[in-house]
Coordinates of C-alpha atoms and ligand atoms in Angstrom, one line a residue:
M1 CA 0.2 0.0 0.1
F2 CA 2.6 2.3 1.3
R3 CA 4.5 1.7 -2.0
L4 CA 1.5 2.3 -4.3
L5 CA 1.1 5.8 -2.6
V6 CA 4.6 6.3 -3.5
L7 CA 4.2 5.6 -6.9
A8 CA 1.2 7.9 -6.9
A9 CA 3.5 10.5 -5.8
M10 CA 6.0 9.9 -8.3
M11 CA 3.5 9.9 -11.4
G12 CA 2.5 13.3 -9.9
A13 CA 6.3 14.4 -10.2
T14 CA 6.6 13.3 -14.1
M15 CA 2.9 15.4 -14.6
M16 CA 4.7 18.6 -13.5
P17 CA 4.2 21.3 -16.3
S18 CA 6.9 20.2 -19.1
G19 CA 9.8 22.7 -19.1
V20 CA 13.3 23.0 -17.9
Q21 CA 14.8 24.8 -15.1
G22 CA 18.2 26.2 -15.1
Q23 CA 21.0 25.1 -17.6
T24 CA 22.4 22.3 -15.7
G25 CA 19.2 20.4 -16.4
Q26 CA 18.2 20.2 -12.4
V27 CA 14.6 19.3 -13.5
H28 CA 13.3 18.6 -17.0
A29 CA 10.0 17.4 -16.3
S30 CA 9.6 15.6 -20.0
G31 CA 12.1 12.8 -18.4
L32 CA 15.4 14.6 -18.4
A33 CA 16.1 13.5 -15.0
I34 CA 19.7 11.8 -15.1
V35 CA 21.3 10.8 -12.0
P36 CA 23.9 11.1 -11.3
L37 CA 23.3 15.0 -12.2
P38 CA 26.2 15.8 -15.1
V39 CA 28.4 18.5 -15.3
E40 CA 26.5 20.3 -18.1
V41 CA 23.3 19.8 -19.5
K42 CA 21.8 22.0 -22.2
P43 CA 18.7 21.1 -23.4
A44 CA 17.1 22.1 -26.7
A45 CA 13.7 21.9 -28.7
G46 CA 13.0 18.9 -30.7
R47 CA 13.2 15.0 -30.1
F48 CA 15.3 12.1 -31.6
T49 CA 13.3 9.1 -32.6
I50 CA 14.9 5.3 -32.3
T51 CA 13.3 2.9 -34.9
S52 CA 14.3 -0.7 -36.2
A53 CA 15.7 1.8 -39.2
T54 CA 18.3 3.7 -36.9
T55 CA 21.8 2.2 -36.8
L56 CA 24.6 2.1 -34.7
I57 CA 28.1 3.3 -36.1
A58 CA 31.4 2.4 -34.2
T59 CA 34.8 1.3 -34.9
G60 CA 37.9 -0.1 -33.3
E61 CA 37.3 -0.7 -29.7
A62 CA 34.3 1.7 -29.8
V63 CA 32.4 -1.3 -31.2
T64 CA 32.5 -3.2 -27.6
E65 CA 30.7 0.0 -26.3
A66 CA 28.3 -0.1 -29.4
R67 CA 27.5 -3.8 -28.8
M68 CA 26.9 -3.1 -24.9
L69 CA 24.2 -0.2 -26.0
Q70 CA 22.7 -2.3 -28.7
E71 CA 22.0 -5.3 -25.9
M72 CA 20.7 -2.6 -23.5
L73 CA 18.2 -1.3 -26.0
A74 CA 17.2 -4.5 -28.1
P75 CA 14.8 -6.2 -25.3
A76 CA 12.5 -3.5 -24.6
M77 CA 12.4 -2.1 -28.3
G78 CA 12.2 -5.2 -29.6
F79 CA 14.7 -5.0 -32.5
C80 CA 18.7 -4.9 -32.7
L81 CA 20.2 -1.8 -34.0
P82 CA 22.7 -3.1 -36.8
I83 CA 26.2 -1.7 -35.8
T84 CA 28.0 -0.3 -38.9
D85 CA 31.7 0.5 -39.2
G86 CA 32.6 4.1 -39.1
A87 CA 33.7 6.9 -37.2
A88 CA 31.5 9.5 -38.9
P89 CA 27.9 10.7 -37.2
R90 CA 25.3 9.9 -39.8
D91 CA 21.5 11.1 -40.1
G92 CA 19.5 8.4 -38.8
A93 CA 22.2 7.0 -36.6
I94 CA 23.8 6.7 -32.9
A95 CA 27.5 7.2 -33.5
L96 CA 29.9 5.8 -30.8
I97 CA 33.2 8.1 -31.5
L98 CA 36.4 7.4 -29.4
D99 CA 37.9 11.0 -29.7
A100 CA 41.5 11.9 -28.2
G101 CA 40.5 15.4 -28.3
L102 CA 38.6 14.3 -25.5
K103 CA 41.0 13.5 -22.9
K104 CA 40.4 16.8 -21.2
L105 CA 37.3 14.9 -19.7
G106 CA 39.5 12.5 -18.2
D107 CA 39.2 8.5 -19.1
E108 CA 35.5 8.5 -18.0
G109 CA 34.3 12.0 -19.4
Y110 CA 31.8 11.6 -22.3
M111 CA 29.8 14.3 -24.5
L112 CA 26.4 13.1 -25.3
E113 CA 24.9 15.3 -28.4
V114 CA 20.9 14.2 -29.5
N115 CA 19.6 16.6 -32.1
G116 CA 16.4 15.9 -34.4
Q117 CA 18.4 14.1 -36.8
R118 CA 20.9 11.6 -35.0
V119 CA 22.7 11.1 -31.8
V120 CA 26.8 11.1 -30.9
L121 CA 28.2 9.8 -28.0
R122 CA 32.0 10.8 -27.7
A123 CA 35.0 10.1 -25.4
A124 CA 38.4 9.8 -25.3
K125 CA 38.4 6.2 -23.8
R126 CA 35.8 3.5 -23.7
A127 CA 34.8 3.9 -20.4
G128 CA 33.4 7.4 -21.3
L129 CA 31.3 6.1 -24.1
F130 CA 29.7 3.6 -21.5
Y131 CA 29.0 6.4 -19.3
A132 CA 27.4 8.0 -22.6
S133 CA 25.3 5.2 -22.6
Q134 CA 24.2 5.1 -19.5
T135 CA 23.1 8.6 -19.7
L136 CA 21.3 7.8 -23.0
R137 CA 19.3 5.1 -21.5
Q138 CA 18.2 7.7 -18.9
L139 CA 16.9 9.8 -21.6
L140 CA 14.7 7.3 -22.8
P141 CA 11.4 6.3 -21.2
P142 CA 11.5 4.3 -18.1
A143 CA 10.1 1.6 -20.1
I144 CA 13.5 0.9 -22.0
F145 CA 14.7 -0.9 -18.8
R146 CA 12.0 -3.8 -19.1
R147 CA 13.6 -6.9 -20.5
A148 CA 11.0 -8.2 -23.2
R149 CA 9.5 -6.1 -25.9
V150 CA 6.9 -3.1 -24.8
D151 CA 4.6 -2.4 -27.8
G152 CA 3.0 0.8 -28.0
I153 CA 5.9 3.2 -27.2
T154 CA 7.8 5.7 -29.4
W155 CA 11.4 5.3 -28.2
T156 CA 12.2 9.0 -28.5
V157 CA 15.1 10.9 -26.9
P158 CA 15.0 15.0 -26.3
C159 CA 17.5 16.7 -27.6
V160 CA 20.2 17.7 -25.6
A161 CA 24.1 18.3 -25.8
I162 CA 25.4 17.0 -22.5
T163 CA 29.6 17.3 -21.2
D164 CA 30.1 15.3 -18.4
H165 CA 32.8 13.6 -16.2
P166 CA 33.0 12.3 -12.7
R167 CA 34.3 14.5 -9.6
F168 CA 36.1 11.5 -8.2
A169 CA 37.9 8.3 -9.5
W170 CA 37.0 6.1 -6.8
R171 CA 33.1 5.7 -6.8
G172 CA 32.6 2.3 -4.7
L173 CA 29.9 0.4 -3.1
H174 CA 31.1 -2.2 -0.8
V175 CA 29.0 -6.1 -0.1
D176 CA 29.6 -8.2 2.4
P177 CA 29.1 -11.6 1.2
A178 CA 31.0 -13.4 4.4
R179 CA 28.4 -12.6 7.3
H180 CA 25.1 -13.5 5.0
F181 CA 26.3 -15.3 1.6
I182 CA 25.2 -13.3 -1.9
P183 CA 24.3 -15.5 -4.7
K184 CA 26.6 -14.7 -7.6
S185 CA 23.2 -14.0 -9.5
A186 CA 22.5 -11.9 -7.1
V187 CA 26.2 -10.0 -7.3
L188 CA 25.6 -9.5 -10.8
R189 CA 22.6 -7.8 -10.5
F190 CA 23.8 -5.5 -8.0
I191 CA 26.8 -4.7 -10.7
D192 CA 23.9 -3.8 -13.4
A193 CA 22.5 -1.2 -10.8
M194 CA 26.0 -0.3 -10.2
A195 CA 26.5 0.6 -13.6
L196 CA 23.4 2.5 -13.9
H197 CA 24.6 4.7 -11.1
K198 CA 28.0 5.2 -13.1
F199 CA 29.9 3.4 -9.9
N200 CA 32.9 2.0 -10.9
N201 CA 34.3 0.0 -7.6
L202 CA 32.7 -3.1 -6.4
H203 CA 34.4 -3.9 -2.8
L204 CA 33.6 -7.5 -1.9
H205 CA 34.5 -8.3 1.5
L206 CA 35.1 -12.1 0.9
T207 CA 36.2 -13.3 4.4
D208 CA 35.4 -12.9 7.9
D209 CA 34.5 -15.0 10.9
Q210 CA 31.4 -16.1 10.0
G211 CA 32.9 -17.4 6.6
W212 CA 35.2 -17.8 3.9
R213 CA 33.7 -17.2 0.4
I214 CA 36.5 -17.5 -2.0
E215 CA 37.8 -21.0 -3.3
I216 CA 41.7 -21.3 -3.0
K217 CA 43.0 -23.9 -4.5
K218 CA 46.1 -24.8 -2.5
Y219 CA 43.7 -24.6 0.7
P220 CA 40.6 -26.2 -0.2
K221 CA 39.5 -26.6 3.7
L222 CA 38.9 -22.9 3.4
T223 CA 35.8 -23.3 1.7
E224 CA 35.1 -27.1 2.5
I225 CA 34.9 -26.1 6.2
G226 CA 35.3 -22.0 6.5
A227 CA 32.7 -21.6 4.0
W228 CA 29.7 -22.7 6.1
R229 CA 28.6 -21.9 9.7
D230 CA 26.1 -24.5 12.0
E231 CA 23.7 -21.7 12.5
T232 CA 22.8 -17.9 12.7
L233 CA 21.8 -15.6 15.6
I234 CA 18.2 -14.5 15.5
G235 CA 18.0 -10.9 15.9
H236 CA 20.0 -8.3 17.4
A237 CA 23.8 -9.2 18.8
G238 CA 23.0 -6.8 21.8
K239 CA 19.8 -8.6 22.7
E240 CA 20.3 -11.6 25.0
P241 CA 19.8 -14.3 25.9
H242 CA 21.0 -14.9 22.4
R243 CA 18.8 -17.5 20.2
F244 CA 20.0 -19.1 17.2
D245 CA 18.3 -20.7 14.0
G246 CA 19.4 -23.8 14.2
R247 CA 19.9 -23.9 10.4
P248 CA 23.5 -24.1 8.3
H249 CA 24.5 -21.1 6.4
G250 CA 27.0 -20.9 3.7
G251 CA 28.1 -20.7 0.2
F252 CA 31.0 -19.3 -1.8
Y253 CA 32.4 -18.4 -5.2
T254 CA 34.4 -20.7 -7.1
Q255 CA 37.4 -19.2 -8.9
D256 CA 35.3 -19.5 -12.3
D257 CA 32.5 -17.6 -10.5
I258 CA 35.0 -15.0 -9.6
R259 CA 36.2 -15.0 -12.9
E260 CA 32.6 -14.1 -14.3
I261 CA 31.9 -11.4 -11.6
V262 CA 35.4 -9.9 -12.6
R263 CA 34.7 -9.8 -16.0
Y264 CA 30.9 -9.1 -16.1
A265 CA 32.1 -6.1 -13.6
A266 CA 35.0 -5.0 -16.1
D267 CA 32.7 -5.1 -19.0
R268 CA 30.5 -2.3 -17.2
H269 CA 33.9 -0.5 -16.1
I270 CA 33.5 -1.7 -13.0
N271 CA 36.5 -2.8 -10.9
V272 CA 35.8 -5.6 -8.3
L273 CA 38.1 -4.8 -5.3
P274 CA 38.8 -8.2 -3.1
E275 CA 39.2 -7.9 0.7
I276 CA 40.7 -10.9 2.6
E277 CA 40.8 -10.0 6.1
M278 CA 43.7 -10.3 8.3
P279 CA 45.0 -10.2 11.3
G280 CA 41.7 -10.5 13.0
H281 CA 38.4 -11.3 11.6
A282 CA 39.9 -14.6 11.0
R283 CA 38.2 -17.3 12.7
A284 CA 36.5 -18.9 9.6
A285 CA 40.1 -19.2 8.4
I286 CA 41.2 -20.5 11.8
S287 CA 38.6 -23.1 11.8
A288 CA 39.7 -24.7 8.8
Y289 CA 43.2 -24.5 9.5
P290 CA 43.7 -24.1 13.2
E291 CA 47.7 -23.8 13.1
L292 CA 46.6 -20.5 11.7
G293 CA 45.6 -19.1 15.1
C294 CA 47.0 -18.5 18.5
N295 CA 45.6 -21.8 20.1
P296 CA 46.6 -24.1 17.7
G297 CA 45.2 -27.1 20.0
E298 CA 41.5 -25.5 19.9
R299 CA 39.1 -26.6 17.5
L300 CA 36.7 -23.8 16.1
K301 CA 33.9 -23.4 14.0
P302 CA 32.7 -20.6 12.1
W303 CA 31.2 -17.9 14.4
T304 CA 27.5 -18.1 14.2
R305 CA 26.7 -14.7 15.9
W306 CA 27.9 -10.9 15.2
G307 CA 30.2 -8.6 17.1
V308 CA 34.0 -8.2 16.7
C309 CA 35.2 -11.9 17.5
P310 CA 38.9 -12.5 19.7
D311 CA 40.0 -15.0 17.1
I312 CA 43.2 -13.5 15.3
F313 CA 45.8 -15.0 13.0
N314 CA 49.3 -15.7 15.0
A315 CA 52.3 -14.0 13.2
D316 CA 54.2 -17.1 12.3
D317 CA 56.5 -17.2 9.2
A318 CA 54.0 -19.7 7.9
T319 CA 51.0 -18.2 8.5
I320 CA 52.5 -15.0 6.3
A321 CA 53.2 -17.6 3.9
F322 CA 50.0 -18.9 3.7
L323 CA 48.3 -15.4 3.8
Q324 CA 50.5 -14.5 0.7
D325 CA 49.4 -17.9 -0.9
V326 CA 46.1 -16.9 -0.7
L327 CA 47.2 -13.5 -2.4
T328 CA 48.9 -15.2 -5.1
E329 CA 45.6 -16.6 -6.1
V330 CA 43.3 -13.7 -5.4
L331 CA 46.0 -11.8 -7.7
E332 CA 45.4 -14.2 -10.4
L333 CA 41.6 -13.7 -10.3
F334 CA 41.3 -9.9 -9.8
P335 CA 43.1 -7.4 -11.8
S336 CA 42.3 -4.7 -9.3
K337 CA 45.0 -2.3 -8.8
F338 CA 44.4 -2.2 -5.1
I339 CA 43.9 -5.3 -3.0
H340 CA 42.2 -4.8 0.3
V341 CA 43.9 -7.1 3.6
G342 CA 41.2 -5.2 5.8
G343 CA 43.2 -4.8 9.3
D344 CA 40.3 -3.7 11.0
E345 CA 38.8 -4.7 14.8
A346 CA 41.7 -7.1 15.1
I347 CA 41.6 -7.1 19.2
K348 CA 44.9 -8.5 20.4
D349 CA 43.6 -10.5 23.5
Q350 CA 45.1 -13.4 22.3
W351 CA 48.2 -11.7 21.3
K352 CA 48.5 -10.6 24.8
A353 CA 48.0 -13.7 26.4
S354 CA 50.3 -16.0 23.6
P355 CA 53.7 -16.8 24.9
A356 CA 54.6 -17.6 21.4
I357 CA 53.4 -14.3 19.8
Q358 CA 55.0 -12.1 22.9
A359 CA 58.3 -13.8 21.8
R360 CA 57.7 -13.1 18.5
I361 CA 57.3 -9.3 19.0
R362 CA 60.5 -9.5 21.0
E363 CA 62.5 -11.6 18.4
L364 CA 61.3 -8.9 15.7
G365 CA 62.2 -6.1 17.7
L366 CA 58.8 -4.6 18.2
A367 CA 57.5 -3.0 21.3
S368 CA 53.8 -3.6 21.3
E369 CA 50.8 -5.5 19.6
A370 CA 50.0 -2.6 17.4
E371 CA 53.4 -2.6 15.9
L372 CA 53.2 -6.1 15.3
Q373 CA 49.9 -5.7 13.6
S374 CA 51.7 -3.1 11.5
W375 CA 54.6 -5.3 10.7
F376 CA 51.8 -7.8 9.5
I377 CA 50.1 -5.3 7.2
K378 CA 53.9 -4.3 5.9
Q379 CA 54.5 -8.0 5.1
M380 CA 51.5 -8.0 2.7
D381 CA 52.3 -4.4 1.4
T382 CA 55.9 -5.7 0.2
F383 CA 54.2 -8.4 -1.1
L384 CA 51.9 -6.7 -3.2
T385 CA 53.9 -4.2 -4.0
G386 CA 56.3 -6.5 -5.6
H387 CA 53.5 -8.1 -7.6
G388 CA 52.7 -4.6 -8.9
R389 CA 49.6 -4.1 -6.8
R390 CA 48.8 -1.8 -3.7
L391 CA 47.7 -2.3 -0.7
I392 CA 44.6 -0.5 0.9
G393 CA 42.9 -1.4 4.0
W394 CA 40.6 0.3 7.0
D395 CA 41.9 3.0 9.2
E396 CA 43.4 1.0 11.7
I397 CA 46.4 -0.4 9.6
L398 CA 47.8 3.2 10.7
E399 CA 48.0 2.3 14.3
G400 CA 51.5 1.1 15.0
G401 CA 52.8 2.8 11.8
L402 CA 51.5 2.8 8.3
A403 CA 52.8 0.7 5.8
P404 CA 55.1 2.9 3.0
G405 CA 52.5 2.1 -0.1
A406 CA 49.3 1.5 1.9
T407 CA 46.3 3.3 1.0
V408 CA 43.7 4.1 3.8
M409 CA 40.0 3.4 3.9
S410 CA 38.9 5.6 6.3
W411 CA 35.7 4.4 8.3
R412 CA 36.0 5.2 12.3
G413 CA 34.9 8.8 10.7
E414 CA 37.4 11.0 8.8
A415 CA 40.3 11.3 11.1
G416 CA 42.3 8.2 9.8
G417 CA 41.9 9.4 6.1
I418 CA 42.9 13.2 7.1
A419 CA 46.4 11.7 8.8
A420 CA 46.8 9.5 5.8
A421 CA 46.3 12.1 3.5
K422 CA 48.5 14.7 5.3
T423 CA 51.5 12.2 5.1
G424 CA 50.9 11.4 1.7
H425 CA 48.9 8.4 1.5
D426 CA 45.7 7.9 -0.6
V427 CA 42.5 7.7 1.0
V428 CA 39.2 6.2 0.0
M429 CA 36.4 8.2 2.5
A430 CA 34.0 5.3 4.2
P431 CA 32.8 6.9 7.1
T432 CA 30.3 5.3 9.5
T433 CA 28.3 8.9 9.9
H434 CA 27.4 9.0 6.0
T435 CA 28.5 5.9 4.2
Y436 CA 27.5 2.9 6.5
F437 CA 24.1 1.6 4.3
D438 CA 24.1 -0.8 6.9
Y439 CA 22.7 1.8 9.2
C440 CA 18.8 2.4 9.2
Q441 CA 17.5 5.2 6.9
G442 CA 14.5 5.9 8.8
P443 CA 13.0 5.5 12.7
R444 CA 14.4 2.3 14.0
E445 CA 10.8 1.3 15.1
T446 CA 9.4 1.5 11.6
E447 CA 12.6 0.0 9.9
P448 CA 13.7 -3.5 9.3
L449 CA 16.2 -5.0 12.2
A450 CA 19.2 -3.1 11.5
I451 CA 22.6 -2.8 13.2
G452 CA 21.6 0.6 14.2
G453 CA 22.7 4.0 13.5
D454 CA 20.4 6.6 11.6
L455 CA 21.7 7.4 7.9
R456 CA 19.2 9.3 6.1
L457 CA 19.2 9.8 2.4
H458 CA 19.6 13.7 2.8
K459 CA 22.7 13.3 5.1
V460 CA 24.2 10.9 2.5
Y461 CA 23.6 13.6 0.1
E462 CA 25.3 16.2 2.1
Y463 CA 28.1 14.3 2.1
E464 CA 31.3 16.0 1.3
P465 CA 34.4 13.8 0.9
I466 CA 37.1 16.2 1.1
P467 CA 37.6 17.2 4.8
A468 CA 38.1 21.1 5.0
E469 CA 41.4 20.6 7.0
L470 CA 42.9 19.3 3.7
D471 CA 44.9 22.0 1.7
E472 CA 44.9 21.3 -2.3
Q473 CA 47.9 19.1 -2.6
Q474 CA 46.4 16.9 0.2
A475 CA 43.0 16.7 -1.0
K476 CA 44.2 15.0 -4.2
H477 CA 45.0 12.0 -2.2
I478 CA 41.1 11.4 -1.7
L479 CA 40.2 9.4 -4.3
G480 CA 36.9 9.1 -3.7
A481 CA 34.3 7.4 -1.3
Q482 CA 32.1 4.4 -0.9
A483 CA 29.1 2.9 0.7
Q484 CA 29.2 0.0 2.9
H485 CA 26.5 -3.0 3.3
W486 CA 27.8 -5.2 5.8
S487 CA 25.2 -8.0 6.3
E488 CA 25.1 -9.1 9.6
Y489 CA 21.2 -7.8 9.3
I490 CA 21.3 -8.0 5.5
S491 CA 20.5 -11.6 4.9
N492 CA 18.8 -11.4 1.4
P493 CA 19.7 -9.6 -1.7
R494 CA 16.0 -8.0 -2.0
H495 CA 17.3 -6.5 1.6
L496 CA 20.5 -5.5 0.2
E497 CA 18.7 -3.6 -2.4
Y498 CA 16.7 -1.9 0.1
M499 CA 19.4 -0.9 2.4
A500 CA 21.7 0.4 -1.1
F501 CA 18.4 2.1 -2.7
P502 CA 17.8 5.0 -3.4
R503 CA 20.9 6.3 -0.9
A504 CA 23.3 4.6 -3.6
A505 CA 21.8 7.3 -5.9
A506 CA 22.6 9.9 -3.5
L507 CA 25.9 8.8 -2.9
A508 CA 26.2 8.5 -6.9
E509 CA 26.0 12.0 -7.2
V510 CA 28.4 12.7 -4.4
V511 CA 31.4 11.0 -6.2
W512 CA 30.1 11.8 -9.5
S513 CA 28.6 15.3 -9.8
P514 CA 29.8 18.9 -9.1
K515 CA 30.4 20.0 -5.6
G516 CA 28.5 23.6 -6.3
Q517 CA 25.7 22.1 -8.4
R518 CA 24.5 19.5 -6.1
Q519 CA 20.9 20.5 -4.5
Y520 CA 18.9 18.4 -2.4
D521 CA 15.4 19.4 -3.7
A522 CA 16.4 19.3 -7.1
F523 CA 17.6 15.6 -6.5
L524 CA 14.7 14.4 -5.1
A525 CA 13.1 16.0 -7.8
R526 CA 15.1 13.9 -10.5
L527 CA 15.0 11.1 -8.0
S528 CA 11.1 10.6 -8.4
S529 CA 11.8 10.1 -12.1
H530 CA 14.7 8.1 -11.4
L531 CA 12.8 5.6 -8.9
Q532 CA 10.5 4.7 -12.1
R533 CA 13.9 3.3 -13.6
L534 CA 14.2 1.3 -10.8
D535 CA 10.4 0.0 -10.1
V536 CA 11.0 -1.2 -13.8
L537 CA 14.2 -3.1 -12.8
D538 CA 12.5 -4.8 -9.8
V539 CA 15.1 -3.0 -7.7
S540 CA 13.8 -3.5 -4.1
Y541 CA 14.5 0.2 -3.0
R542 CA 13.2 1.9 0.3
P543 CA 10.4 4.3 -0.4
L544 CA 10.9 8.0 -0.1
D545 CA 9.1 9.0 3.2
Ligands
LIG1 C1 34.6 -2.1 9.7 O1 33.4 -1.5 9.7 N1 35.0 -2.9 10.9 C2 35.1 -1.5 8.7

């Protein structure tokens, strides 16, 4: 019922008097409601109509993007636009042109020009053509997102000239298949939704106390044992006594699944960032291989509840070698320049209590457990740098000294990110305050069970990833921002979509659109049209208040 009311409100929004408000195209009631807001939108009179007689023009590498556009348009249109070889726009055609002259718009920027006779997508790189195609899709009626032929629609696009490029290079969403496994099909679907919003980094949190989710050929027990837990906590972890559901939960991605996910994402210009957690959040791995832990005589099982688990890897050479073996397979699967090694919430009680660890600290000439964690991460930093990659970790990796090549993902507020940027390290902003999408997005009493928090749409929209205390040079180290979907309380893909959208649409503007052009009310007006697209796509977003 609530959903119906929201739909009615949305219909009202699209029936506003047609017209254009402002040169930026903030609101264009005839359907020009592009999310994220482009840098410059100059609407013009008239429309271009796509029919079965329209052709796509492309040559060289642009053909790949033309094929992608062809695939995006064909199901709903019911015809497949032919691709003709060429690099010059022509009447009656949609041309996709790689043009080195557009380098000033960066690797992801593009121009999209629609007039009554033709459509031209131009970019220096393929990614730009892909984003121009995403924008073009949003200029069409929402029915374009249907997956079967829609009769009785004229596929027209309003005339417009758009120049666009992202504000930040890192535009990310994180998902957590470790706590509740996310089936591969749902990951692919999430990637489609990301592409629509011009996100370019999918952070996969693959290992944690409650589950190990990636096949590692050299260590099969990681998934034979580590991917399955006996049961799961019912309700909130803070509510005692704890009760459990008595049902096994698990799953993992085979290496072929990972290859499929990575390729599918790459085709949509999305990098997949793998996270292999260490030294904490290690219980599933230690369950599989007890010699990795601090109490090797103890037989553990993957954790069945939520919170910060005390089980932590030991710091033996063999454990470092084990983790580097894991990373070796990870590097083969993920072309990502960055590899995430976690580093967060590694409570040191077991290190403090273990005579072997204390001896190790002395042997390495270290002063504390914090320095041992720093040493641990440095082993991985050296390894990854030696393989031509870069380490990224949660901001705890600053404690005890940051590894030389490390990039910091700042989650406990922005302080870690600020400290890292000031010392010349790159940073991805991911603070709980604005980007923890596992937090409630309305009053707790009326929202589904969540970890807690209160992070509403407007607050996400108002986020500014560059802290005021950074100077211009330091600010360059802020690569961008991303939202986190920790899944203790997100047990299925529809709930993941509910937590992600529409907040991800707001974050998409934070990381893509020019800061000075962002206005929440104008965003809401565009969003009301945009939600019609998500309705067609059956994205199970949280309705607007
Ligand atoms: C985190 O939320 N523990 C990074």
